[in-house]
Amino acid sequence: MKARVTIMPKTGVLDPQGKAIGHALASLGFGGVGEVRAGKVIEFELAEADPAKAQAAAEEMARRLLANTVIESFRVEIA
């Protein structure tokens, strides 16, 4: 099964990369862009046939390694 973990800064946490992207978009003439938040997406294969077990394993991986849960939130999708 494939797992996709999307990690984003939590609301209220400063996001300098998102701020830089927002300024760059404005300088390129893209008006009307509001707040920009930058995150990351990590995809990997799991040798698990049960979707519930794959979901649980991917969430544990995200909590323990992939995301800094103090300042980031994450979402796991299994396909």
Tab-separated table of C-alpha atoms in Angstrom:
chain	number	residue	atom	x	y	z
A	1	MET	CA	0.000	0.000	0.000
A	2	LYS	CA	1.078	3.573	-0.588
A	3	ALA	CA	1.042	6.129	2.192
A	4	ARG	CA	1.102	9.877	1.706
A	5	VAL	CA	1.870	12.093	4.702
A	6	THR	CA	1.157	15.799	4.291
A	7	ILE	CA	2.847	17.971	6.895
A	8	MET	CA	2.021	21.647	7.459
A	9	PRO	CA	2.996	24.254	10.051
A	10	LYS	CA	0.309	24.618	12.715
A	11	THR	CA	-1.837	27.736	12.703
A	12	GLY	CA	-0.047	30.527	14.535
A	13	VAL	CA	3.441	29.159	13.852
A	14	LEU	CA	5.644	31.474	11.792
A	15	ASP	CA	6.211	30.199	8.255
A	16	PRO	CA	9.112	32.129	6.668
A	17	GLN	CA	9.138	29.906	3.574
A	18	GLY	CA	5.434	30.548	2.990
A	19	LYS	CA	6.000	34.273	3.526
A	20	ALA	CA	8.834	34.275	0.946
A	21	ILE	CA	6.676	32.416	-1.580
A	22	GLY	CA	3.847	34.901	-1.029
A	23	HIS	CA	6.166	37.863	-1.623
A	24	ALA	CA	7.644	36.221	-4.739
A	25	LEU	CA	4.176	35.605	-6.169
A	26	ALA	CA	3.229	39.238	-5.558
A	27	SER	CA	6.450	40.480	-7.207
A	28	LEU	CA	5.660	38.319	-10.249
A	29	GLY	CA	2.319	40.079	-10.601
A	30	PHE	CA	0.047	37.439	-9.087
A	31	GLY	CA	-2.341	39.647	-7.156
A	32	GLY	CA	-5.049	38.481	-4.825
A	33	VAL	CA	-2.981	35.739	-3.177
A	34	GLY	CA	-3.674	35.609	0.539
A	35	GLU	CA	-1.620	33.907	3.214
A	36	VAL	CA	0.746	31.243	1.867
A	37	ARG	CA	1.759	28.249	3.994
A	38	ALA	CA	4.503	25.874	2.841
A	39	GLY	CA	4.672	22.271	3.954
A	40	LYS	CA	5.968	18.956	2.712
A	41	VAL	CA	4.580	15.724	1.309
A	42	ILE	CA	6.247	12.372	1.949
A	43	GLU	CA	5.150	9.261	0.051
A	44	PHE	CA	6.258	5.716	0.759
A	45	GLU	CA	5.246	2.110	0.192
A	46	LEU	CA	4.143	-0.110	3.056
A	47	ALA	CA	4.213	-3.910	3.020
A	48	GLU	CA	0.824	-4.029	4.760
A	49	ALA	CA	-2.386	-5.336	3.172
A	50	ASP	CA	-4.803	-4.092	5.845
A	51	PRO	CA	-5.653	-0.398	5.267
A	52	ALA	CA	-6.371	0.216	8.976
A	53	LYS	CA	-2.988	-1.206	10.014
A	54	ALA	CA	-1.245	0.764	7.242
A	55	GLN	CA	-2.965	3.951	8.444
A	56	ALA	CA	-1.920	3.303	12.039
A	57	ALA	CA	1.677	2.535	11.050
A	58	ALA	CA	1.981	5.649	8.868
A	59	GLU	CA	0.508	7.835	11.622
A	60	GLU	CA	3.017	6.434	14.113
A	61	MET	CA	5.865	7.113	11.661
A	62	ALA	CA	4.644	10.685	11.223
A	63	ARG	CA	4.361	11.234	14.985
A	64	ARG	CA	7.748	9.728	15.796
A	65	LEU	CA	9.900	10.907	12.892
A	66	LEU	CA	8.337	12.730	9.957
A	67	ALA	CA	6.593	15.649	11.687
A	68	ASN	CA	7.598	17.877	14.575
A	69	THR	CA	4.225	17.671	16.314
A	70	VAL	CA	5.003	20.687	18.488
A	71	ILE	CA	4.870	23.044	15.488
A	72	GLU	CA	3.484	20.881	12.646
A	73	SER	CA	0.288	19.003	11.964
A	74	PHE	CA	0.016	16.061	9.598
A	75	ARG	CA	-2.542	14.135	7.563
A	76	VAL	CA	-2.105	10.541	6.384
A	77	GLU	CA	-3.732	9.109	3.260
A	78	ILE	CA	-3.553	5.414	2.356
A	79	ALA	CA	-4.101	4.151	-1.198
